[in-house]
């Protein structure tokens, strides 16, 4: 077996990854369907390269992506960070004997799943419970429900998990805890490096990747989808540095995705130049840490018309690692 491990770093990268895994799920369904076209029954297509088999504590077999996702805390929406298959029973709270006063608990309500995710859950329940097939609604009600689902997907998607059809392993979903910042403020390479090195995030992410790699018979490589602009480029660069040190013989294929939202907001000229310089440093560093890099973005991003004079660039107060032209400034070393 020549397995591939997938890494997704950043909010935009996880949106792309969600579409990718939905396509893989569709291929699995078409290959197993008896009435499908013969073209989808390709015996040379081995999905075990991307997926892993497992088993829950209840003895239920699972088939989940061999993937590590990194994103902000609170970016999973209604999905638990442990996925939806390996839900643990919450531990009973112990009485605090050292406090005799009143105790008040304030907990926010969990986000509710949208209509699309609810319909997926109902379909899975029906497939597991054969008796539920006799209680199907008529075709008109199903058609109305489909329209509601389409409307939900078109107007009510806030998180990348809102349209994800795939179940994930508990080791797959990692949130950068303690990093409560807005995506617009997490916008430079240095913040990403600091976030990866702080709060033991780097060690925990490395452990999750090691979990998937060590169970491979003969790993073929690692494919990464990362946000190449903003702070997540620094997170990805630090992560790839650790991968290069620990797995020097494992090739890395990198898709650097550029979200258009970071370049659509109206900011001053100096901020725009500073952001472009950060993007240049990110691209330069990421390209050094992979065998092949493939830029991914909207066609409009390829024709940038931002041209700045030498004096305009020098007038900006740049970070030290940009001033000295050195990526290995001590501030950015873990």
Coordinates of C-alpha atoms in Angstrom, one line a residue:
X1 CA 0.0 0.0 0.0
X2 CA 1.3 3.5 -0.9
X3 CA -0.7 5.7 1.4
X4 CA -1.1 9.5 1.2
X5 CA -1.6 11.8 4.3
X6 CA -3.5 15.0 3.7
X7 CA -2.9 18.2 5.7
X8 CA -5.2 21.3 5.6
X9 CA -4.0 24.5 7.3
X10 CA -6.2 27.6 7.3
X11 CA -9.9 28.5 7.0
X12 CA -9.9 28.8 3.2
X13 CA -7.8 25.6 2.8
X14 CA -10.4 23.7 4.9
X15 CA -13.2 25.0 2.7
X16 CA -11.4 23.6 -0.3
X17 CA -10.6 20.4 1.5
X18 CA -14.3 20.0 2.4
X19 CA -15.2 20.0 -1.3
X20 CA -12.3 17.6 -2.1
X21 CA -13.5 15.0 0.4
X22 CA -17.1 15.4 -0.7
X23 CA -16.0 14.5 -4.2
X24 CA -14.2 11.4 -2.8
X25 CA -17.3 10.4 -0.9
X26 CA -19.4 10.7 -4.1
X27 CA -16.9 8.5 -5.9
X28 CA -17.2 5.9 -3.2
X29 CA -21.0 6.0 -3.4
X30 CA -21.0 5.7 -7.2
X31 CA -18.5 2.8 -7.1
X32 CA -20.7 0.8 -4.7
X33 CA -24.0 1.6 -6.4
X34 CA -25.3 -1.3 -8.5
X35 CA -26.9 0.9 -11.2
X36 CA -24.0 3.2 -11.7
X37 CA -22.0 3.7 -14.9
X38 CA -19.1 1.4 -15.6
X39 CA -16.7 4.3 -15.7
X40 CA -17.0 4.8 -12.0
X41 CA -16.2 1.2 -11.2
X42 CA -12.5 1.6 -11.8
X43 CA -10.7 -1.3 -10.2
X44 CA -7.4 0.6 -10.5
X45 CA -8.8 3.3 -8.1
X46 CA -7.8 2.4 -4.6
X47 CA -9.4 4.7 -2.1
X48 CA -7.4 3.2 0.7
X49 CA -4.6 5.4 -0.4
X50 CA -6.5 8.4 1.1
X51 CA -8.7 6.7 3.6
X52 CA -8.1 4.5 6.7
X53 CA -10.3 1.8 8.2
X54 CA -11.0 1.8 11.9
X55 CA -13.5 0.7 14.5
X56 CA -15.4 2.5 17.2
X57 CA -15.8 1.3 20.8
X58 CA -19.2 -0.1 19.8
X59 CA -17.6 -2.3 17.2
X60 CA -18.8 -0.2 14.2
X61 CA -16.4 -0.2 11.3
X62 CA -15.3 3.3 10.1
X63 CA -13.8 4.6 6.9
X64 CA -12.3 8.1 7.5
X65 CA -9.8 10.4 5.6
X66 CA -6.2 10.1 6.6
X67 CA -6.1 13.9 7.2
X68 CA -5.0 16.5 9.7
X69 CA -6.9 19.9 9.7
X70 CA -5.7 23.0 11.5
X71 CA -7.9 26.1 12.0
X72 CA -9.1 28.6 14.5
X73 CA -10.8 27.6 17.7
X74 CA -14.5 27.7 17.1
X75 CA -14.2 27.1 13.3
X76 CA -15.9 23.7 13.3
X77 CA -19.4 25.0 13.7
X78 CA -21.8 22.3 14.9
X79 CA -19.1 19.6 14.5
X80 CA -17.2 18.4 17.6
X81 CA -13.4 18.4 17.5
X82 CA -13.6 14.7 18.0
X83 CA -15.7 14.2 14.9
X84 CA -19.1 12.5 14.8
X85 CA -18.2 8.8 15.1
X86 CA -16.0 8.4 18.2
X87 CA -18.1 10.5 20.6
X88 CA -16.8 10.0 24.1
X89 CA -19.2 9.8 27.1
X90 CA -18.5 13.0 29.1
X91 CA -17.0 12.4 32.5
X92 CA -19.1 13.0 35.5
X93 CA -18.2 16.3 37.3
X94 CA -16.5 15.8 40.7
X95 CA -17.8 17.7 43.7
X96 CA -15.4 20.4 44.8
X97 CA -14.8 19.8 48.5
X98 CA -12.7 22.9 49.1
X99 CA -15.5 25.3 48.2
X100 CA -18.6 25.6 50.3
X101 CA -20.2 28.5 48.5
X102 CA -22.6 28.6 45.7
X103 CA -21.5 27.4 42.3
X104 CA -23.1 28.7 39.0
X105 CA -22.4 27.2 35.7
X106 CA -22.7 29.2 32.5
X107 CA -22.6 27.3 29.2
X108 CA -23.4 28.4 25.7
X109 CA -25.8 26.4 23.6
X110 CA -24.1 24.3 20.9
X111 CA -24.7 25.3 17.4
X112 CA -27.5 23.4 15.7
X113 CA -26.8 21.5 12.5
X114 CA -28.3 23.0 9.3
X115 CA -30.9 21.2 7.1
X116 CA -28.3 19.6 4.9
X117 CA -26.5 18.0 7.9
X118 CA -29.8 17.0 9.4
X119 CA -30.8 15.3 6.2
X120 CA -27.5 13.4 6.0
X121 CA -28.1 12.2 9.6
X122 CA -31.6 11.0 8.8
X123 CA -30.4 9.1 5.7
X124 CA -27.7 7.3 7.8
X125 CA -30.3 6.5 10.4
X126 CA -32.6 5.0 7.8
X127 CA -29.8 2.9 6.3
X128 CA -29.0 1.5 9.7
X129 CA -32.7 0.9 10.6
X130 CA -34.5 -1.0 7.9
X131 CA -37.8 -0.5 9.5
X132 CA -37.6 3.3 9.0
X133 CA -37.9 2.7 5.2
X134 CA -41.6 2.0 5.6
X135 CA -42.2 5.5 7.1
X136 CA -40.8 7.5 4.1
X137 CA -42.6 10.7 3.2
X138 CA -44.2 11.0 -0.2
X139 CA -42.3 12.5 -3.2
X140 CA -43.8 16.0 -2.9
X141 CA -42.6 16.4 0.6
X142 CA -39.2 15.2 -0.3
X143 CA -39.1 17.7 -3.2
X144 CA -39.9 20.5 -0.8
X145 CA -37.3 19.3 1.6
X146 CA -34.7 19.3 -1.2
X147 CA -35.5 22.9 -2.1
X148 CA -35.0 23.9 1.5
X149 CA -31.7 22.1 1.6
X150 CA -30.5 23.9 -1.6
X151 CA -31.6 27.2 -0.2
X152 CA -29.8 26.4 3.1
X153 CA -26.5 25.6 1.2
X154 CA -26.8 28.8 -0.9
X155 CA -27.4 31.2 1.9
X156 CA -26.6 29.7 5.3
X157 CA -23.1 28.3 5.1
X158 CA -20.8 29.9 7.6
X159 CA -18.3 27.1 8.5
X160 CA -16.6 24.6 6.2
X161 CA -18.3 21.8 8.1
X162 CA -21.7 23.1 7.1
X163 CA -21.6 21.3 3.8
X164 CA -19.2 18.5 4.7
X165 CA -20.6 15.0 4.1
X166 CA -17.6 13.1 5.5
X167 CA -17.0 11.7 9.0
X168 CA -13.6 12.5 10.5
X169 CA -11.3 10.7 12.9
X170 CA -10.8 12.4 16.4
X171 CA -7.1 12.9 15.5
X172 CA -8.0 14.8 12.3
X173 CA -9.5 18.1 13.6
X174 CA -7.2 20.4 15.5
X175 CA -8.2 23.9 16.7
X176 CA -5.6 26.5 17.8
X177 CA -6.9 26.9 21.3
X178 CA -6.2 30.2 23.0
X179 CA -6.0 32.0 19.6
X180 CA -9.2 34.2 19.8
X181 CA -8.4 36.6 17.0
X182 CA -10.4 37.7 14.0
X183 CA -9.3 36.4 10.6
X184 CA -8.6 40.0 9.5
X185 CA -6.2 40.5 12.3
X186 CA -4.4 37.2 11.8
X187 CA -2.8 38.6 8.7
X188 CA 1.0 38.2 8.7
X189 CA 3.7 35.6 8.7
X190 CA 5.1 36.4 12.1
X191 CA 1.8 35.8 14.0
X192 CA 1.5 32.4 12.4
X193 CA 5.0 31.4 13.5
X194 CA 4.3 32.6 17.0
X195 CA 0.9 30.7 17.1
X196 CA 2.5 27.4 16.1
X197 CA 5.3 27.7 18.5
X198 CA 3.2 28.8 21.5
X199 CA 0.9 26.8 23.8
X200 CA 2.5 23.6 22.6
X201 CA 0.4 23.7 19.4
X202 CA 3.4 22.5 17.3
X203 CA 3.9 19.4 19.4
X204 CA 0.2 18.5 19.4
X205 CA -0.1 18.9 15.6
X206 CA 3.1 16.9 15.0
X207 CA 1.7 14.1 17.2
X208 CA -1.5 14.0 15.2
X209 CA 0.4 13.7 11.9
X210 CA 2.6 11.1 13.4
X211 CA -0.5 9.0 14.3
X212 CA -1.5 8.7 10.7
X213 CA 2.0 8.2 9.3
X214 CA 3.0 5.5 11.7
X215 CA 0.0 3.4 10.8
X216 CA 0.9 3.5 7.1
X217 CA 2.6 0.5 5.5
X218 CA 4.6 2.5 3.0
X219 CA 3.7 6.2 2.9
X220 CA 3.8 7.6 -0.6
X221 CA 3.8 11.3 0.4
X222 CA 2.0 14.2 2.1
X223 CA -0.4 16.5 0.2
X224 CA -0.9 19.9 1.8
X225 CA -3.6 22.5 1.2
X226 CA -2.6 25.7 3.0
X227 CA -3.6 29.4 3.1
X228 CA -0.5 31.1 1.7
X229 CA -1.4 34.6 2.8
X230 CA -2.1 35.8 6.3
X231 CA -1.0 34.1 9.6
X232 CA -1.7 30.5 8.5
X233 CA 1.1 30.7 6.0
X234 CA 3.4 31.0 9.1
X235 CA 1.7 28.1 10.8
X236 CA 2.1 26.0 7.6
X237 CA 5.7 26.9 7.2
X238 CA 6.6 26.0 10.8
X239 CA 4.6 22.7 10.4
X240 CA 6.4 21.9 7.1
X241 CA 9.8 22.6 8.7
X242 CA 9.0 19.9 11.4
X243 CA 7.9 17.5 8.7
X244 CA 11.1 18.0 6.7
X245 CA 13.2 17.3 9.9
X246 CA 11.3 14.3 11.0
X247 CA 10.4 12.7 7.6
X248 CA 13.2 13.9 5.2
X249 CA 12.5 11.1 2.7
X250 CA 8.7 11.8 2.4
X251 CA 7.9 14.1 -0.5
X252 CA 5.4 16.9 0.0
X253 CA 3.0 18.2 -2.6
X254 CA 1.8 21.7 -1.7
X255 CA -1.4 23.5 -2.9
X256 CA -1.0 27.1 -1.7
X257 CA -4.5 28.6 -1.7
X258 CA -5.1 32.3 -1.7
X259 CA -8.4 33.6 -0.4
X260 CA -9.7 36.7 -2.2
X261 CA -11.2 38.2 1.0
X262 CA -7.9 39.3 2.3
X263 CA -7.3 41.4 -0.8
X264 CA -10.8 42.8 -1.2
X265 CA -10.9 45.0 1.9
X266 CA -10.0 48.6 1.3
X267 CA -6.9 49.5 3.2
X268 CA -4.2 52.1 2.9
X269 CA -1.3 51.9 0.4
X270 CA 1.2 51.1 3.1
X271 CA -0.8 48.3 4.5
X272 CA -1.2 46.8 1.0
X273 CA 2.6 46.9 0.4
X274 CA 3.3 45.4 3.8
X275 CA 0.8 42.6 3.1
X276 CA 2.3 41.9 -0.3
X277 CA 5.8 41.6 1.2
X278 CA 4.4 39.2 3.8
X279 CA 2.9 37.2 1.0
X280 CA 6.2 37.2 -0.9
X281 CA 8.0 35.9 2.2
X282 CA 5.3 33.2 2.8
X283 CA 5.5 32.0 -0.8
X284 CA 9.3 31.9 -0.8
X285 CA 9.5 29.9 2.4
X286 CA 6.7 27.5 1.6
X287 CA 8.2 26.7 -1.9
X288 CA 11.5 25.7 -0.2
X289 CA 9.7 23.1 2.0
X290 CA 8.0 21.0 -0.7
X291 CA 8.8 19.0 -3.9
X292 CA 6.1 20.7 -5.9
X293 CA 4.0 23.8 -5.2
X294 CA 0.7 24.5 -7.0
X295 CA -0.9 28.0 -6.6
X296 CA -4.7 27.9 -6.2
X297 CA -6.8 31.0 -6.4
X298 CA -9.4 32.9 -8.4
X299 CA -8.3 34.1 -11.9
X300 CA -8.6 37.7 -10.8
X301 CA -5.7 37.2 -8.3
X302 CA -3.2 36.3 -11.1
X303 CA -3.3 39.8 -12.7
X304 CA -2.3 42.0 -9.8
X305 CA -1.8 45.6 -10.8
X306 CA -0.2 46.8 -7.6
X307 CA 3.1 48.4 -8.5
X308 CA 5.1 50.4 -5.9
X309 CA 8.2 52.5 -6.2
X310 CA 11.4 51.8 -4.3
X311 CA 10.9 54.9 -2.0
X312 CA 7.3 53.8 -1.1
X313 CA 8.6 50.4 0.0
X314 CA 11.4 51.9 2.0
X315 CA 9.1 54.3 3.8
X316 CA 7.2 51.5 5.4
X317 CA 8.1 50.3 8.9
X318 CA 8.9 46.7 8.1
X319 CA 9.3 43.8 10.5
X320 CA 12.9 42.9 11.3
X321 CA 12.9 39.7 9.3
X322 CA 11.9 41.7 6.2
X323 CA 14.4 44.5 6.8
X324 CA 17.3 42.2 7.1
X325 CA 16.2 39.9 4.3
X326 CA 16.5 36.9 6.6
X327 CA 13.7 34.4 7.2
X328 CA 15.6 32.8 10.1
X329 CA 15.5 35.8 12.4
X330 CA 15.5 34.6 16.1
X331 CA 12.0 35.9 16.6
X332 CA 10.6 33.2 14.2
X333 CA 12.6 30.2 15.4
X334 CA 10.7 27.7 17.6

